[in-house]
Amino acid sequence: MEKIVKEALELLIEVLKDSKEYKDYQRCLAEVKKDEQLWKSVSEFQKQQFVLYATPDDNVAEKERILCRDHETLLALPSVREFQKAEKNYCRMVRIIQDQFANHVDIDISFLEE
């Protein structure tokens, strides 16, 4: 990798780690992880949610409603709500970066359309 590219990447990482979104995410993550059982429950919910979104299904909205209902007590906890909000904001920022990169750097992925 060219030195200038590597330096730019290191700068981007540094800037990301200094962002409010990253700091909020890390703070909320640490707070939830203080309670091992709570972290286990949050992790299990996240796994189930990931599988739900990653699996093609016409009934995803109904399944999501059921999943949230089944974890209603967990999702009502202020620390969990704050963690989810921080995680969502941080992931949104990372997704914007990924989208900008994909939209502005010419990488031929037309083979995916065939």
Tab-separated table of N, CA, C and O in Angstrom:
chain	number	residue	atom	x	y	z
A	1	MET	N	0.851	-1.165	0.000
A	1	MET	CA	0.000	0.000	0.000
A	1	MET	C	0.902	1.235	0.000
A	1	MET	O	1.879	1.298	0.741
A	2	GLU	N	0.551	2.189	-0.822
A	2	GLU	CA	1.321	3.430	-0.889
A	2	GLU	C	1.299	4.138	0.460
A	2	GLU	O	0.293	4.123	1.166
A	3	LYS	N	2.407	4.770	0.776
A	3	LYS	CA	2.555	5.438	2.069
A	3	LYS	C	1.466	6.492	2.290
A	3	LYS	O	0.884	6.574	3.368
A	4	ILE	N	1.151	7.278	1.279
A	4	ILE	CA	0.152	8.354	1.428
A	4	ILE	C	-1.239	7.780	1.698
A	4	ILE	O	-2.003	8.327	2.481
A	5	VAL	N	-1.546	6.649	1.076
A	5	VAL	CA	-2.846	5.997	1.305
A	5	VAL	C	-2.905	5.474	2.738
A	5	VAL	O	-3.908	5.647	3.436
A	6	LYS	N	-1.833	4.846	3.155
A	6	LYS	CA	-1.765	4.314	4.518
A	6	LYS	C	-1.901	5.441	5.543
A	6	LYS	O	-2.645	5.310	6.522
A	7	GLU	N	-1.229	6.553	5.304
A	7	GLU	CA	-1.317	7.690	6.220
A	7	GLU	C	-2.726	8.277	6.253
A	7	GLU	O	-3.229	8.648	7.312
A	8	ALA	N	-3.363	8.358	5.098
A	8	ALA	CA	-4.729	8.878	5.027
A	8	ALA	C	-5.686	7.947	5.777
A	8	ALA	O	-6.590	8.412	6.487
A	9	LEU	N	-5.490	6.650	5.624
A	9	LEU	CA	-6.322	5.676	6.324
A	9	LEU	C	-6.133	5.795	7.837
A	9	LEU	O	-7.109	5.786	8.592
A	10	GLU	N	-4.899	5.932	8.262
A	10	GLU	CA	-4.616	6.098	9.691
A	10	GLU	C	-5.263	7.373	10.234
A	10	GLU	O	-5.790	7.388	11.342
A	11	LEU	N	-5.238	8.445	9.432
A	11	LEU	CA	-5.873	9.693	9.834
A	11	LEU	C	-7.388	9.521	9.938
A	11	LEU	O	-8.008	9.999	10.899
A	12	LEU	N	-7.990	8.844	8.976
A	12	LEU	CA	-9.425	8.590	9.027
A	12	LEU	C	-9.790	7.820	10.296
A	12	LEU	O	-10.752	8.163	10.995
A	13	ILE	N	-9.032	6.786	10.607
A	13	ILE	CA	-9.286	5.995	11.811
A	13	ILE	C	-9.163	6.867	13.063
A	13	ILE	O	-10.002	6.796	13.965
A	14	GLU	N	-8.154	7.695	13.086
A	14	GLU	CA	-7.947	8.598	14.217
A	14	GLU	C	-9.134	9.555	14.374
A	14	GLU	O	-9.632	9.776	15.483
A	15	VAL	N	-9.591	10.108	13.262
A	15	VAL	CA	-10.717	11.039	13.285
A	15	VAL	C	-11.991	10.311	13.719
A	15	VAL	O	-12.787	10.848	14.504
A	16	LEU	N	-12.195	9.104	13.225
A	16	LEU	CA	-13.364	8.320	13.640
A	16	LEU	C	-13.358	8.088	15.144
A	16	LEU	O	-14.377	8.257	15.823
A	17	LYS	N	-12.215	7.688	15.664
A	17	LYS	CA	-12.113	7.404	17.096
A	17	LYS	C	-12.273	8.657	17.945
A	17	LYS	O	-12.591	8.567	19.132
A	18	ASP	N	-12.096	9.814	17.342
A	18	ASP	CA	-12.260	11.074	18.059
A	18	ASP	C	-13.667	11.649	17.896
A	18	ASP	O	-13.995	12.671	18.484
A	19	SER	N	-14.503	10.983	17.108
A	19	SER	CA	-15.853	11.495	16.850
A	19	SER	C	-16.781	11.261	18.040
A	19	SER	O	-16.584	10.350	18.851
A	20	LYS	N	-17.783	12.106	18.135
A	20	LYS	CA	-18.796	11.976	19.190
A	20	LYS	C	-19.499	10.631	19.080
A	20	LYS	O	-19.752	9.962	20.094
A	21	GLU	N	-19.801	10.213	17.864
A	21	GLU	CA	-20.526	8.947	17.662
A	21	GLU	C	-19.722	7.761	18.209
A	21	GLU	O	-20.281	6.895	18.893
A	22	TYR	N	-18.447	7.727	17.899
A	22	TYR	CA	-17.603	6.620	18.373
A	22	TYR	C	-17.468	6.654	19.896
A	22	TYR	O	-17.597	5.619	20.568
A	23	LYS	N	-17.219	7.841	20.439
A	23	LYS	CA	-17.062	7.966	21.889
A	23	LYS	C	-18.346	7.590	22.627
A	23	LYS	O	-18.298	6.908	23.656
A	24	ASP	N	-19.488	8.034	22.111
A	24	ASP	CA	-20.771	7.667	22.723
A	24	ASP	C	-20.979	6.157	22.675
A	24	ASP	O	-21.409	5.549	23.660
A	25	TYR	N	-20.676	5.570	21.517
A	25	TYR	CA	-20.828	4.119	21.364
A	25	TYR	C	-19.947	3.382	22.371
A	25	TYR	O	-20.398	2.467	23.054
A	26	GLN	N	-18.683	3.768	22.469
A	26	GLN	CA	-17.757	3.096	23.389
A	26	GLN	C	-18.200	3.261	24.841
A	26	GLN	O	-18.124	2.315	25.637
A	27	ARG	N	-18.684	4.447	25.195
A	27	ARG	CA	-19.153	4.701	26.556
A	27	ARG	C	-20.371	3.830	26.882
A	27	ARG	O	-20.418	3.176	27.924
A	28	CYS	N	-21.323	3.789	25.977
A	28	CYS	CA	-22.540	3.002	26.197
A	28	CYS	C	-22.244	1.503	26.200
A	28	CYS	O	-22.828	0.756	26.993
A	29	LEU	N	-21.349	1.082	25.333
A	29	LEU	CA	-20.949	-0.317	25.283
A	29	LEU	C	-20.323	-0.728	26.619
A	29	LEU	O	-20.670	-1.770	27.185
A	30	ALA	N	-19.427	0.090	27.123
A	30	ALA	CA	-18.777	-0.205	28.406
A	30	ALA	C	-19.801	-0.268	29.536
A	30	ALA	O	-19.711	-1.133	30.423
A	31	GLU	N	-20.782	0.619	29.490
A	31	GLU	CA	-21.822	0.650	30.522
A	31	GLU	C	-22.638	-0.644	30.521
A	31	GLU	O	-22.885	-1.237	31.565
A	32	VAL	N	-23.039	-1.087	29.355
A	32	VAL	CA	-23.838	-2.313	29.246
A	32	VAL	C	-22.991	-3.531	29.628
A	32	VAL	O	-23.482	-4.458	30.276
A	33	LYS	N	-21.730	-3.520	29.259
A	33	LYS	CA	-20.852	-4.658	29.538
A	33	LYS	C	-20.489	-4.789	31.021
A	33	LYS	O	-20.000	-5.839	31.438
A	34	LYS	N	-20.737	-3.732	31.807
A	34	LYS	CA	-20.473	-3.811	33.251
A	34	LYS	C	-21.272	-4.940	33.896
A	34	LYS	O	-20.825	-5.555	34.848
A	35	ASP	N	-22.455	-5.162	33.374
A	35	ASP	CA	-23.337	-6.225	33.877
A	35	ASP	C	-23.257	-7.388	32.896
A	35	ASP	O	-23.814	-7.328	31.795
A	36	GLU	N	-22.569	-8.448	33.286
A	36	GLU	CA	-22.319	-9.580	32.384
A	36	GLU	C	-23.614	-10.204	31.859
A	36	GLU	O	-23.712	-10.529	30.675
A	37	GLN	N	-24.603	-10.346	32.719
A	37	GLN	CA	-25.868	-10.945	32.289
A	37	GLN	C	-26.605	-10.028	31.313
A	37	GLN	O	-27.189	-10.488	30.336
A	38	LEU	N	-26.556	-8.735	31.592
A	38	LEU	CA	-27.195	-7.781	30.685
A	38	LEU	C	-26.520	-7.839	29.316
A	38	LEU	O	-27.201	-7.888	28.288
A	39	TRP	N	-25.189	-7.876	29.296
A	39	TRP	CA	-24.469	-7.938	28.027
A	39	TRP	C	-24.808	-9.223	27.279
A	39	TRP	O	-24.969	-9.217	26.058
A	40	LYS	N	-24.941	-10.311	28.010
A	40	LYS	CA	-25.319	-11.587	27.386
A	40	LYS	C	-26.693	-11.466	26.725
A	40	LYS	O	-26.894	-11.930	25.605
A	41	SER	N	-27.615	-10.844	27.419
A	41	SER	CA	-28.974	-10.674	26.886
A	41	SER	C	-28.980	-9.755	25.663
A	41	SER	O	-29.654	-10.046	24.673
A	42	VAL	N	-28.231	-8.664	25.735
A	42	VAL	CA	-28.145	-7.736	24.601
A	42	VAL	C	-27.518	-8.446	23.405
A	42	VAL	O	-27.999	-8.327	22.274
A	43	SER	N	-26.463	-9.202	23.648
A	43	SER	CA	-25.785	-9.930	22.563
A	43	SER	C	-26.718	-10.936	21.906
A	43	SER	O	-26.735	-11.072	20.677
A	44	GLU	N	-27.482	-11.647	22.711
A	44	GLU	CA	-28.419	-12.638	22.163
A	44	GLU	C	-29.483	-11.943	21.308
A	44	GLU	O	-29.828	-12.407	20.225
A	45	PHE	N	-30.007	-10.823	21.787
A	45	PHE	CA	-30.982	-10.063	21.016
A	45	PHE	C	-30.367	-9.612	19.686
A	45	PHE	O	-30.983	-9.746	18.629
A	46	GLN	N	-29.134	-9.091	19.739
A	46	GLN	CA	-28.475	-8.620	18.530
A	46	GLN	C	-28.247	-9.757	17.536
A	46	GLN	O	-28.408	-9.563	16.333
A	47	LYS	N	-27.875	-10.930	18.026
A	47	LYS	CA	-27.690	-12.089	17.132
A	47	LYS	C	-28.997	-12.432	16.437
A	47	LYS	O	-29.031	-12.652	15.221
A	48	GLN	N	-30.064	-12.491	17.217
A	48	GLN	CA	-31.366	-12.836	16.636
A	48	GLN	C	-31.807	-11.776	15.628
A	48	GLN	O	-32.347	-12.108	14.570
A	49	GLN	N	-31.577	-10.531	15.945
A	49	GLN	CA	-31.939	-9.442	15.040
A	49	GLN	C	-31.103	-9.506	13.754
A	49	GLN	O	-31.631	-9.326	12.660
A	50	PHE	N	-29.816	-9.781	13.886
A	50	PHE	CA	-28.945	-9.903	12.720
A	50	PHE	C	-29.422	-11.021	11.803
A	50	PHE	O	-29.532	-10.838	10.589
A	51	VAL	N	-29.714	-12.176	12.367
A	51	VAL	CA	-30.191	-13.310	11.569
A	51	VAL	C	-31.502	-12.950	10.883
A	51	VAL	O	-31.702	-13.261	9.708
A	52	LEU	N	-32.368	-12.269	11.603
A	52	LEU	CA	-33.657	-11.861	11.038
A	52	LEU	C	-33.456	-10.971	9.811
A	52	LEU	O	-34.057	-11.201	8.761
A	53	TYR	N	-32.583	-9.985	9.911
A	53	TYR	CA	-32.360	-9.063	8.794
A	53	TYR	C	-31.540	-9.685	7.666
A	53	TYR	O	-31.663	-9.277	6.510
A	54	ALA	N	-30.718	-10.656	8.004
A	54	ALA	CA	-29.846	-11.274	6.996
A	54	ALA	C	-30.538	-12.383	6.215
A	54	ALA	O	-30.033	-12.827	5.189
A	55	THR	N	-31.684	-12.817	6.696
A	55	THR	CA	-32.415	-13.908	6.057
A	55	THR	C	-33.560	-13.332	5.236
A	55	THR	O	-34.443	-12.676	5.796
A	56	PRO	N	-33.547	-13.568	3.926
A	56	PRO	CA	-34.657	-13.063	3.102
A	56	PRO	C	-35.996	-13.648	3.575
A	56	PRO	O	-36.119	-14.860	3.745
A	57	ASP	N	-36.930	-12.762	3.841
A	57	ASP	CA	-38.230	-13.198	4.350
A	57	ASP	C	-39.250	-12.095	4.087
A	57	ASP	O	-39.007	-10.933	4.426
A	58	ASP	N	-40.377	-12.458	3.511
A	58	ASP	CA	-41.423	-11.480	3.233
A	58	ASP	C	-42.115	-11.014	4.515
A	58	ASP	O	-42.777	-9.982	4.518
A	59	ASN	N	-41.949	-11.767	5.585
A	59	ASN	CA	-42.647	-11.475	6.826
A	59	ASN	C	-41.702	-10.892	7.884
A	59	ASN	O	-41.924	-11.070	9.074
A	60	VAL	N	-40.665	-10.187	7.450
A	60	VAL	CA	-39.655	-9.683	8.371
A	60	VAL	C	-40.224	-8.677	9.376
A	60	VAL	O	-39.835	-8.690	10.549
A	61	ALA	N	-41.147	-7.842	8.962
A	61	ALA	CA	-41.712	-6.834	9.864
A	61	ALA	C	-42.447	-7.504	11.025
A	61	ALA	O	-42.302	-7.093	12.186
A	62	GLU	N	-43.219	-8.521	10.723
A	62	GLU	CA	-43.950	-9.243	11.772
A	62	GLU	C	-42.982	-9.971	12.701
A	62	GLU	O	-43.136	-9.956	13.919
A	63	LYS	N	-41.952	-10.572	12.131
A	63	LYS	CA	-40.959	-11.281	12.953
A	63	LYS	C	-40.177	-10.310	13.828
A	63	LYS	O	-39.834	-10.626	14.964
A	64	GLU	N	-39.911	-9.123	13.298
A	64	GLU	CA	-39.218	-8.106	14.097
A	64	GLU	C	-40.101	-7.657	15.261
A	64	GLU	O	-39.622	-7.489	16.386
A	65	ARG	N	-41.378	-7.480	14.995
A	65	ARG	CA	-42.320	-7.095	16.056
A	65	ARG	C	-42.334	-8.146	17.161
A	65	ARG	O	-42.293	-7.828	18.356
A	66	ILE	N	-42.366	-9.413	16.778
A	66	ILE	CA	-42.377	-10.512	17.751
A	66	ILE	C	-41.065	-10.541	18.538
A	66	ILE	O	-41.072	-10.707	19.764
A	67	LEU	N	-39.947	-10.372	17.842
A	67	LEU	CA	-38.644	-10.368	18.507
A	67	LEU	C	-38.581	-9.249	19.547
A	67	LEU	O	-38.148	-9.473	20.681
A	68	CYS	N	-39.027	-8.060	19.184
A	68	CYS	CA	-39.012	-6.932	20.121
A	68	CYS	C	-39.974	-7.162	21.280
A	68	CYS	O	-39.653	-6.834	22.428
A	69	ARG	N	-41.108	-7.752	20.995
A	69	ARG	CA	-42.060	-8.069	22.066
A	69	ARG	C	-41.455	-9.081	23.035
A	69	ARG	O	-41.576	-8.950	24.249
A	70	ASP	N	-40.766	-10.080	22.496
A	70	ASP	CA	-40.149	-11.112	23.336
A	70	ASP	C	-39.015	-10.548	24.200
A	70	ASP	O	-38.663	-11.149	25.214
A	71	HIS	N	-38.437	-9.433	23.785
A	71	HIS	CA	-37.337	-8.818	24.531
A	71	HIS	C	-37.746	-7.446	25.088
A	71	HIS	O	-36.895	-6.592	25.356
A	72	GLU	N	-39.028	-7.273	25.283
A	72	GLU	CA	-39.593	-5.994	25.714
A	72	GLU	C	-38.954	-5.455	26.998
A	72	GLU	O	-38.607	-4.276	27.086
A	73	THR	N	-38.751	-6.311	27.976
A	73	THR	CA	-38.177	-5.881	29.251
A	73	THR	C	-36.746	-5.396	29.061
A	73	THR	O	-36.356	-4.353	29.592
A	74	LEU	N	-35.969	-6.144	28.290
A	74	LEU	CA	-34.586	-5.766	28.006
A	74	LEU	C	-34.534	-4.434	27.282
A	74	LEU	O	-33.769	-3.539	27.645
A	75	LEU	N	-35.347	-4.286	26.246
A	75	LEU	CA	-35.320	-3.093	25.403
A	75	LEU	C	-35.856	-1.857	26.118
A	75	LEU	O	-35.636	-0.733	25.652
A	76	ALA	N	-36.534	-2.049	27.241
A	76	ALA	CA	-37.069	-0.923	28.016
A	76	ALA	C	-36.029	-0.320	28.960
A	76	ALA	O	-36.214	0.792	29.459
A	77	LEU	N	-34.932	-1.030	29.179
A	77	LEU	CA	-33.906	-0.528	30.090
A	77	LEU	C	-33.215	0.694	29.491
A	77	LEU	O	-32.786	0.668	28.329
A	78	PRO	N	-33.090	1.774	30.266
A	78	PRO	CA	-32.460	2.996	29.743
A	78	PRO	C	-31.052	2.756	29.193
A	78	PRO	O	-30.697	3.315	28.141
A	79	SER	N	-30.252	1.951	29.858
A	79	SER	CA	-28.878	1.716	29.384
A	79	SER	C	-28.867	0.982	28.050
A	79	SER	O	-28.020	1.252	27.191
A	80	VAL	N	-29.826	0.096	27.837
A	80	VAL	CA	-29.913	-0.651	26.577
A	80	VAL	C	-30.409	0.281	25.469
A	80	VAL	O	-29.873	0.272	24.360
A	81	ARG	N	-31.401	1.088	25.781
A	81	ARG	CA	-31.901	2.047	24.778
A	81	ARG	C	-30.802	3.019	24.364
A	81	ARG	O	-30.629	3.319	23.179
A	82	GLU	N	-30.041	3.504	25.344
A	82	GLU	CA	-28.961	4.442	25.041
A	82	GLU	C	-27.876	3.755	24.206
A	82	GLU	O	-27.347	4.340	23.256
A	83	PHE	N	-27.558	2.502	24.549
A	83	PHE	CA	-26.578	1.740	23.785
A	83	PHE	C	-27.048	1.553	22.343
A	83	PHE	O	-26.282	1.778	21.403
A	84	GLN	N	-28.298	1.156	22.158
A	84	GLN	CA	-28.819	0.943	20.810
A	84	GLN	C	-28.792	2.234	19.987
A	84	GLN	O	-28.452	2.206	18.807
A	85	LYS	N	-29.129	3.337	20.618
A	85	LYS	CA	-29.111	4.618	19.913
A	85	LYS	C	-27.681	4.983	19.507
A	85	LYS	O	-27.438	5.386	18.362
A	86	ALA	N	-26.734	4.815	20.428
A	86	ALA	CA	-25.331	5.134	20.135
A	86	ALA	C	-24.784	4.218	19.048
A	86	ALA	O	-24.070	4.666	18.143
A	87	GLU	N	-25.128	2.944	19.122
A	87	GLU	CA	-24.670	1.990	18.112
A	87	GLU	C	-25.237	2.348	16.740
A	87	GLU	O	-24.515	2.334	15.737
A	88	LYS	N	-26.495	2.699	16.707
A	88	LYS	CA	-27.138	3.077	15.445
A	88	LYS	C	-26.471	4.320	14.840
A	88	LYS	O	-26.198	4.354	13.634
A	89	ASN	N	-26.197	5.318	15.672
A	89	ASN	CA	-25.557	6.546	15.180
A	89	ASN	C	-24.151	6.270	14.661
A	89	ASN	O	-23.752	6.800	13.621
A	90	TYR	N	-23.405	5.452	15.378
A	90	TYR	CA	-22.047	5.120	14.950
A	90	TYR	C	-22.075	4.314	13.649
A	90	TYR	O	-21.328	4.611	12.708
A	91	CYS	N	-22.949	3.324	13.578
A	91	CYS	CA	-23.055	2.513	12.358
A	91	CYS	C	-23.499	3.357	11.166
A	91	CYS	O	-23.028	3.146	10.049
A	92	ARG	N	-24.379	4.315	11.406
A	92	ARG	CA	-24.820	5.203	10.328
A	92	ARG	C	-23.634	5.996	9.779
A	92	ARG	O	-23.467	6.125	8.565
A	93	MET	N	-22.783	6.494	10.666
A	93	MET	CA	-21.612	7.244	10.236
A	93	MET	C	-20.670	6.355	9.416
A	93	MET	O	-20.191	6.758	8.354
A	94	VAL	N	-20.437	5.145	9.878
A	94	VAL	CA	-19.561	4.218	9.152
A	94	VAL	C	-20.168	3.873	7.791
A	94	VAL	O	-19.470	3.812	6.785
A	95	ARG	N	-21.488	3.683	7.752
A	95	ARG	CA	-22.158	3.362	6.489
A	95	ARG	C	-22.043	4.512	5.489
A	95	ARG	O	-21.837	4.293	4.294
A	96	ILE	N	-22.130	5.741	5.961
A	96	ILE	CA	-21.970	6.899	5.080
A	96	ILE	C	-20.569	6.905	4.481
A	96	ILE	O	-20.392	7.146	3.282
A	97	ILE	N	-19.576	6.613	5.303
A	97	ILE	CA	-18.198	6.541	4.812
A	97	ILE	C	-18.068	5.449	3.769
A	97	ILE	O	-17.480	5.646	2.703
A	98	GLN	N	-18.630	4.286	4.045
A	98	GLN	CA	-18.567	3.169	3.096
A	98	GLN	C	-19.269	3.533	1.792
A	98	GLN	O	-18.759	3.244	0.701
A	99	ASP	N	-20.428	4.160	1.895
A	99	ASP	CA	-21.177	4.551	0.694
A	99	ASP	C	-20.399	5.576	-0.121
A	99	ASP	O	-20.336	5.482	-1.352
A	100	GLN	N	-19.819	6.566	0.548
A	100	GLN	CA	-19.036	7.582	-0.153
A	100	GLN	C	-17.845	6.939	-0.868
A	100	GLN	O	-17.543	7.277	-2.009
A	101	PHE	N	-17.196	6.016	-0.178
A	101	PHE	CA	-16.071	5.327	-0.786
A	101	PHE	C	-16.538	4.553	-2.020
A	101	PHE	O	-15.960	4.666	-3.098
A	102	ALA	N	-17.592	3.775	-1.860
A	102	ALA	CA	-18.091	2.958	-2.969
A	102	ALA	C	-18.559	3.816	-4.142
A	102	ALA	O	-18.385	3.440	-5.304
A	103	ASN	N	-19.133	4.971	-3.857
A	103	ASN	CA	-19.656	5.844	-4.918
A	103	ASN	C	-18.597	6.681	-5.608
A	103	ASN	O	-18.837	7.189	-6.699
A	104	HIS	N	-17.438	6.847	-4.982
A	104	HIS	CA	-16.437	7.741	-5.547
A	104	HIS	C	-15.135	7.066	-5.958
A	104	HIS	O	-14.241	7.725	-6.481
A	105	VAL	N	-15.029	5.798	-5.697
A	105	VAL	CA	-13.844	5.051	-6.107
A	105	VAL	C	-14.318	3.989	-7.083
A	105	VAL	O	-15.176	3.171	-6.764
A	106	ASP	N	-13.767	4.032	-8.270
A	106	ASP	CA	-14.238	3.164	-9.344
A	106	ASP	C	-13.787	1.716	-9.138
A	106	ASP	O	-12.633	1.377	-9.381
A	107	ILE	N	-14.712	0.913	-8.658
A	107	ILE	CA	-14.467	-0.521	-8.523
A	107	ILE	C	-15.568	-1.216	-9.321
A	107	ILE	O	-16.751	-1.043	-9.043
A	108	ASP	N	-15.178	-1.973	-10.312
A	108	ASP	CA	-16.143	-2.639	-11.187
A	108	ASP	C	-16.716	-3.871	-10.492
A	108	ASP	O	-16.026	-4.860	-10.257
A	109	ILE	N	-17.995	-3.767	-10.127
A	109	ILE	CA	-18.683	-4.899	-9.509
A	109	ILE	C	-19.861	-5.360	-10.385
A	109	ILE	O	-20.799	-5.967	-9.898
A	110	SER	N	-19.767	-5.072	-11.659
A	110	SER	CA	-20.852	-5.418	-12.570
A	110	SER	C	-21.101	-6.929	-12.607
A	110	SER	O	-22.206	-7.361	-12.941
A	111	PHE	N	-20.081	-7.716	-12.242
A	111	PHE	CA	-20.262	-9.168	-12.231
A	111	PHE	C	-21.365	-9.599	-11.274
A	111	PHE	O	-21.956	-10.663	-11.431
A	112	LEU	N	-21.678	-8.754	-10.296
A	112	LEU	CA	-22.750	-9.076	-9.340
A	112	LEU	C	-24.129	-8.998	-9.988
A	112	LEU	O	-25.073	-9.602	-9.507
A	113	GLU	N	-24.224	-8.246	-11.065
A	113	GLU	CA	-25.495	-8.030	-11.739
A	113	GLU	C	-25.799	-9.115	-12.764
A	113	GLU	O	-26.902	-9.205	-13.284
A	114	GLU	N	-24.815	-9.929	-13.084
A	114	GLU	CA	-24.994	-10.939	-14.135
A	114	GLU	C	-25.739	-12.141	-13.622
A	114	GLU	O	-25.785	-12.510	-12.530
